[in-house]
Amino acid sequence: MAELAALEDPKVREVNEKHGDDHGVNLGRLRAIAKRLKTRQELARELWGTADTAARLLALLICRPKAFERDELDVMLREARTPKVHDWLVNYVVKKSPHAEELRLAWSADSDPVVASAGWALTTERVARKPEGLDLAGLLDVIEAEMKDASDRLQWAMNHCLAQIGIEHAEHRARALDIGERLEVLKDYPTPPNCTSPFAPVWITEMVRRQHG
């Protein structure tokens, strides 16, 4: 904790706070510490228990994803107060867990939109990597009905799923494009030069072009 405190940079914190993250540690330096420590599950649990954001990010880098029980991951997600901790927990830990599918189903139906967004992130992963058994038309039905009025994090996750369906599954592409065009979610999102817009029709079209390029 002392080492993490010494890495605190007010300028980094100022940038992070604009994105809802309450820490000031450069992530490259954080990864360097994780590389030195290697995998240390018990230390990861202790770091998580501090509730400090930088410590939790480090915990997620040095933990053993398959060592967590299903209920433990559920509690951790609900404790993950900041976007970066939430994203790393889902992407670095839960996606590698044997409990991922069970949690995907439970979280997708949760009344907390931040928890539900994690369920949609796991669904997007399946759309891309293991779509067998997924009701893609049904997912599009839910997105069409609910995405426009969803809260920010949930809307972002549903939009990513919409784009992924359009990118990966040609038979659903026309409908995915149509839903994106009509709902106009993230249409005016500020996108830096040389980056692809998160507006689904633009995102889908660009990624399909690259695949066939």
mmCIF file of C-alpha atoms in Angstrom:
data_model
loop_
_atom_site.group_PDB
_atom_site.id
_atom_site.type_symbol
_atom_site.label_atom_id
_atom_site.label_comp_id
_atom_site.label_asym_id
_atom_site.label_seq_id
_atom_site.Cartn_x
_atom_site.Cartn_y
_atom_site.Cartn_z
ATOM 1 C CA MET A 1 0.000 0.000 0.000
ATOM 2 C CA ALA A 2 2.913 2.324 0.738
ATOM 3 C CA GLU A 3 4.387 1.585 -2.678
ATOM 4 C CA LEU A 4 1.059 2.365 -4.357
ATOM 5 C CA ALA A 5 0.696 5.575 -2.335
ATOM 6 C CA ALA A 6 4.159 6.661 -3.505
ATOM 7 C CA LEU A 7 3.045 6.304 -7.127
ATOM 8 C CA GLU A 8 0.082 8.652 -6.651
ATOM 9 C CA ASP A 9 0.171 11.413 -9.291
ATOM 10 C CA PRO A 10 -2.319 14.313 -8.977
ATOM 11 C CA LYS A 11 -2.405 14.810 -12.761
ATOM 12 C CA VAL A 12 -3.217 11.139 -13.354
ATOM 13 C CA ARG A 13 -5.925 11.327 -10.683
ATOM 14 C CA GLU A 14 -7.438 14.419 -12.318
ATOM 15 C CA VAL A 15 -7.742 12.610 -15.667
ATOM 16 C CA ASN A 16 -9.095 9.438 -14.060
ATOM 17 C CA GLU A 17 -11.707 11.294 -12.027
ATOM 18 C CA LYS A 18 -13.230 12.600 -15.260
ATOM 19 C CA HIS A 19 -14.016 8.958 -16.041
ATOM 20 C CA GLY A 20 -15.302 8.168 -12.555
ATOM 21 C CA ASP A 21 -12.105 6.484 -11.310
ATOM 22 C CA ASP A 22 -10.736 7.609 -7.945
ATOM 23 C CA HIS A 23 -7.025 6.781 -8.198
ATOM 24 C CA GLY A 24 -3.882 8.509 -9.410
ATOM 25 C CA VAL A 25 -1.582 5.601 -10.264
ATOM 26 C CA ASN A 26 -0.239 5.241 -13.788
ATOM 27 C CA LEU A 27 -1.500 1.885 -15.089
ATOM 28 C CA GLY A 28 1.828 1.063 -16.735
ATOM 29 C CA ARG A 29 3.537 1.321 -13.352
ATOM 30 C CA LEU A 30 0.765 -0.731 -11.792
ATOM 31 C CA ARG A 31 1.329 -3.472 -14.368
ATOM 32 C CA ALA A 32 5.083 -3.382 -13.661
ATOM 33 C CA ILE A 33 4.389 -4.100 -9.966
ATOM 34 C CA ALA A 34 2.077 -6.946 -10.958
ATOM 35 C CA LYS A 35 4.745 -8.418 -13.232
ATOM 36 C CA ARG A 36 7.206 -8.373 -10.333
ATOM 37 C CA LEU A 37 4.768 -9.940 -7.877
ATOM 38 C CA LYS A 38 3.471 -12.583 -10.331
ATOM 39 C CA THR A 39 0.379 -14.606 -9.314
ATOM 40 C CA ARG A 40 -0.388 -14.293 -5.598
ATOM 41 C CA GLN A 41 -3.979 -15.173 -4.806
ATOM 42 C CA GLU A 42 -3.970 -14.502 -1.059
ATOM 43 C CA LEU A 43 -2.265 -11.136 -1.488
ATOM 44 C CA ALA A 44 -4.850 -10.340 -4.171
ATOM 45 C CA ARG A 45 -7.645 -11.044 -1.694
ATOM 46 C CA GLU A 46 -5.978 -8.820 0.928
ATOM 47 C CA LEU A 47 -5.526 -5.989 -1.575
ATOM 48 C CA TRP A 48 -9.155 -6.272 -2.646
ATOM 49 C CA GLY A 49 -10.228 -6.071 0.982
ATOM 50 C CA THR A 50 -8.654 -2.618 1.387
ATOM 51 C CA ALA A 51 -11.395 -1.128 -0.885
ATOM 52 C CA ASP A 52 -8.678 1.124 -2.369
ATOM 53 C CA THR A 53 -9.099 1.439 -6.147
ATOM 54 C CA ALA A 54 -5.404 1.175 -7.094
ATOM 55 C CA ALA A 55 -5.002 -1.798 -4.734
ATOM 56 C CA ARG A 56 -8.033 -3.505 -6.254
ATOM 57 C CA LEU A 57 -6.702 -3.000 -9.779
ATOM 58 C CA LEU A 58 -3.406 -4.575 -8.695
ATOM 59 C CA ALA A 59 -5.330 -7.423 -7.063
ATOM 60 C CA LEU A 60 -7.061 -8.175 -10.357
ATOM 61 C CA LEU A 61 -3.683 -8.371 -12.125
ATOM 62 C CA ILE A 62 -2.091 -10.844 -9.673
ATOM 63 C CA CYS A 63 -5.072 -13.033 -8.777
ATOM 64 C CA ARG A 64 -5.875 -16.532 -10.025
ATOM 65 C CA PRO A 65 -9.258 -16.082 -11.790
ATOM 66 C CA LYS A 66 -10.346 -19.706 -11.474
ATOM 67 C CA ALA A 67 -9.754 -19.680 -7.698
ATOM 68 C CA PHE A 68 -12.782 -17.478 -6.954
ATOM 69 C CA GLU A 69 -16.132 -19.007 -6.067
ATOM 70 C CA ARG A 70 -19.276 -17.879 -7.883
ATOM 71 C CA ASP A 71 -20.731 -16.003 -4.894
ATOM 72 C CA GLU A 72 -17.377 -14.369 -4.207
ATOM 73 C CA LEU A 73 -17.298 -12.931 -7.731
ATOM 74 C CA ASP A 74 -20.872 -11.718 -7.340
ATOM 75 C CA VAL A 75 -19.980 -9.827 -4.158
ATOM 76 C CA MET A 76 -16.837 -8.406 -5.763
ATOM 77 C CA LEU A 77 -18.790 -7.064 -8.734
ATOM 78 C CA ARG A 78 -21.269 -5.330 -6.467
ATOM 79 C CA GLU A 79 -18.372 -3.846 -4.473
ATOM 80 C CA ALA A 80 -16.573 -2.621 -7.609
ATOM 81 C CA ARG A 81 -17.479 1.044 -7.289
ATOM 82 C CA THR A 82 -15.449 2.499 -10.165
ATOM 83 C CA PRO A 83 -15.632 1.819 -13.918
ATOM 84 C CA LYS A 84 -12.018 0.624 -14.280
ATOM 85 C CA VAL A 85 -12.291 -1.870 -11.401
ATOM 86 C CA HIS A 86 -15.613 -3.086 -12.808
ATOM 87 C CA ASP A 87 -14.186 -3.511 -16.325
ATOM 88 C CA TRP A 88 -11.002 -5.272 -15.210
ATOM 89 C CA LEU A 89 -12.935 -7.596 -12.914
ATOM 90 C CA VAL A 90 -15.231 -8.662 -15.756
ATOM 91 C CA ASN A 91 -12.561 -8.863 -18.462
ATOM 92 C CA TYR A 92 -9.540 -10.192 -16.574
ATOM 93 C CA VAL A 93 -11.234 -12.420 -14.014
ATOM 94 C CA VAL A 94 -14.887 -13.322 -14.609
ATOM 95 C CA LYS A 95 -14.427 -14.130 -18.323
ATOM 96 C CA LYS A 96 -11.799 -16.724 -17.324
ATOM 97 C CA SER A 97 -13.904 -18.181 -14.522
ATOM 98 C CA PRO A 98 -15.786 -21.495 -14.736
ATOM 99 C CA HIS A 99 -18.743 -19.532 -13.300
ATOM 100 C CA ALA A 100 -18.865 -17.008 -16.182
ATOM 101 C CA GLU A 101 -21.976 -18.401 -17.883
ATOM 102 C CA GLU A 102 -23.958 -18.738 -14.654
ATOM 103 C CA LEU A 103 -23.038 -15.185 -13.682
ATOM 104 C CA ARG A 104 -23.845 -13.902 -17.189
ATOM 105 C CA LEU A 105 -27.401 -15.142 -16.876
ATOM 106 C CA ALA A 106 -27.860 -13.888 -13.301
ATOM 107 C CA TRP A 107 -26.319 -10.471 -13.878
ATOM 108 C CA SER A 108 -28.153 -9.810 -17.149
ATOM 109 C CA ALA A 109 -31.446 -10.067 -15.266
ATOM 110 C CA ASP A 110 -30.322 -7.951 -12.284
ATOM 111 C CA SER A 111 -32.268 -4.822 -11.383
ATOM 112 C CA ASP A 112 -29.025 -2.875 -10.768
ATOM 113 C CA PRO A 113 -28.054 -1.439 -14.184
ATOM 114 C CA VAL A 114 -24.314 -1.536 -13.376
ATOM 115 C CA VAL A 115 -24.563 -5.241 -12.492
ATOM 116 C CA ALA A 116 -26.702 -5.831 -15.596
ATOM 117 C CA SER A 117 -24.024 -4.148 -17.709
ATOM 118 C CA ALA A 118 -21.573 -6.854 -16.599
ATOM 119 C CA GLY A 119 -24.037 -9.484 -17.787
ATOM 120 C CA TRP A 120 -24.234 -7.783 -21.171
ATOM 121 C CA ALA A 121 -20.420 -7.596 -21.369
ATOM 122 C CA LEU A 122 -20.266 -11.361 -20.849
ATOM 123 C CA THR A 123 -23.000 -11.822 -23.456
ATOM 124 C CA THR A 124 -20.980 -9.758 -25.951
ATOM 125 C CA GLU A 125 -18.024 -12.057 -25.306
ATOM 126 C CA ARG A 126 -20.198 -15.068 -26.151
ATOM 127 C CA VAL A 127 -21.599 -13.386 -29.275
ATOM 128 C CA ALA A 128 -18.028 -13.098 -30.538
ATOM 129 C CA ARG A 129 -16.491 -16.359 -29.295
ATOM 130 C CA LYS A 130 -19.199 -18.902 -28.527
ATOM 131 C CA PRO A 131 -22.567 -17.889 -30.006
ATOM 132 C CA GLU A 132 -23.966 -21.440 -30.076
ATOM 133 C CA GLY A 133 -27.099 -21.553 -27.952
ATOM 134 C CA LEU A 134 -27.583 -17.787 -27.809
ATOM 135 C CA ASP A 135 -30.884 -16.337 -29.043
ATOM 136 C CA LEU A 136 -29.412 -13.509 -31.109
ATOM 137 C CA ALA A 137 -32.801 -12.371 -32.423
ATOM 138 C CA GLY A 138 -34.075 -12.285 -28.839
ATOM 139 C CA LEU A 139 -31.085 -10.209 -27.757
ATOM 140 C CA LEU A 140 -31.833 -7.755 -30.542
ATOM 141 C CA ASP A 141 -35.453 -7.587 -29.342
ATOM 142 C CA VAL A 142 -34.292 -6.584 -25.838
ATOM 143 C CA ILE A 143 -31.762 -4.077 -27.171
ATOM 144 C CA GLU A 144 -34.362 -2.509 -29.458
ATOM 145 C CA ALA A 145 -36.844 -2.160 -26.592
ATOM 146 C CA GLU A 146 -34.542 -1.083 -23.753
ATOM 147 C CA MET A 147 -31.239 0.414 -24.929
ATOM 148 C CA LYS A 148 -32.484 3.922 -25.721
ATOM 149 C CA ASP A 149 -33.602 4.596 -22.131
ATOM 150 C CA ALA A 150 -30.935 2.555 -20.305
ATOM 151 C CA SER A 151 -28.488 4.254 -17.923
ATOM 152 C CA ASP A 152 -25.029 5.082 -19.271
ATOM 153 C CA ARG A 153 -23.038 1.962 -18.384
ATOM 154 C CA LEU A 154 -25.843 -0.414 -19.282
ATOM 155 C CA GLN A 155 -26.520 1.460 -22.524
ATOM 156 C CA TRP A 156 -22.837 1.283 -23.454
ATOM 157 C CA ALA A 157 -22.752 -2.493 -22.809
ATOM 158 C CA MET A 158 -25.949 -3.136 -24.787
ATOM 159 C CA ASN A 159 -24.643 -1.017 -27.651
ATOM 160 C CA HIS A 160 -21.418 -3.053 -27.711
ATOM 161 C CA CYS A 161 -23.496 -6.236 -27.915
ATOM 162 C CA LEU A 162 -25.560 -4.752 -30.759
ATOM 163 C CA ALA A 163 -22.410 -3.879 -32.681
ATOM 164 C CA GLN A 164 -20.861 -7.310 -32.043
ATOM 165 C CA ILE A 165 -23.959 -9.086 -33.364
ATOM 166 C CA GLY A 166 -23.847 -6.927 -36.497
ATOM 167 C CA ILE A 167 -20.115 -7.479 -36.978
ATOM 168 C CA GLU A 168 -19.998 -11.230 -36.370
ATOM 169 C CA HIS A 169 -23.339 -12.460 -37.716
ATOM 170 C CA ALA A 170 -24.163 -11.455 -41.283
ATOM 171 C CA GLU A 171 -27.693 -12.858 -41.074
ATOM 172 C CA HIS A 172 -28.544 -10.316 -38.328
ATOM 173 C CA ARG A 173 -26.481 -7.421 -39.723
ATOM 174 C CA ALA A 174 -29.260 -5.553 -41.522
ATOM 175 C CA ARG A 175 -31.457 -5.564 -38.418
ATOM 176 C CA ALA A 176 -28.569 -4.520 -36.153
ATOM 177 C CA LEU A 177 -27.794 -1.603 -38.483
ATOM 178 C CA ASP A 178 -31.467 -0.615 -38.579
ATOM 179 C CA ILE A 179 -31.783 -0.650 -34.769
ATOM 180 C CA GLY A 180 -28.669 1.482 -34.456
ATOM 181 C CA GLU A 181 -29.859 3.986 -37.045
ATOM 182 C CA ARG A 182 -33.288 4.369 -35.461
ATOM 183 C CA LEU A 183 -32.209 4.581 -31.811
ATOM 184 C CA GLU A 184 -29.212 6.877 -32.544
ATOM 185 C CA VAL A 185 -27.480 5.804 -29.299
ATOM 186 C CA LEU A 186 -23.947 7.303 -29.103
ATOM 187 C CA LYS A 187 -24.400 8.874 -32.560
ATOM 188 C CA ASP A 188 -22.791 12.113 -31.400
ATOM 189 C CA TYR A 189 -20.184 10.540 -29.118
ATOM 190 C CA PRO A 190 -16.913 12.518 -29.429
ATOM 191 C CA THR A 191 -14.454 10.219 -31.197
ATOM 192 C CA PRO A 192 -10.742 11.053 -31.551
ATOM 193 C CA PRO A 193 -9.156 11.031 -35.023
ATOM 194 C CA ASN A 194 -8.169 7.550 -36.255
ATOM 195 C CA CYS A 195 -10.589 5.912 -33.800
ATOM 196 C CA THR A 196 -13.821 4.142 -34.731
ATOM 197 C CA SER A 197 -17.043 5.699 -33.484
ATOM 198 C CA PRO A 198 -19.026 3.635 -30.949
ATOM 199 C CA PHE A 199 -22.196 4.498 -32.911
ATOM 200 C CA ALA A 200 -23.233 0.979 -33.906
ATOM 201 C CA PRO A 201 -23.885 1.507 -37.646
ATOM 202 C CA VAL A 202 -20.483 3.166 -38.116
ATOM 203 C CA TRP A 203 -18.753 0.591 -35.897
ATOM 204 C CA ILE A 204 -20.339 -2.382 -37.678
ATOM 205 C CA THR A 205 -19.658 -1.019 -41.157
ATOM 206 C CA GLU A 206 -16.007 -0.238 -40.397
ATOM 207 C CA MET A 207 -15.227 -3.587 -38.748
ATOM 208 C CA VAL A 208 -16.900 -5.549 -41.563
ATOM 209 C CA ARG A 209 -14.924 -3.517 -44.098
ATOM 210 C CA ARG A 210 -11.672 -4.419 -42.290
ATOM 211 C CA GLN A 211 -12.620 -8.099 -42.164
ATOM 212 C CA HIS A 212 -13.144 -8.159 -45.914
ATOM 213 C CA GLY A 213 -10.314 -5.775 -46.695
#
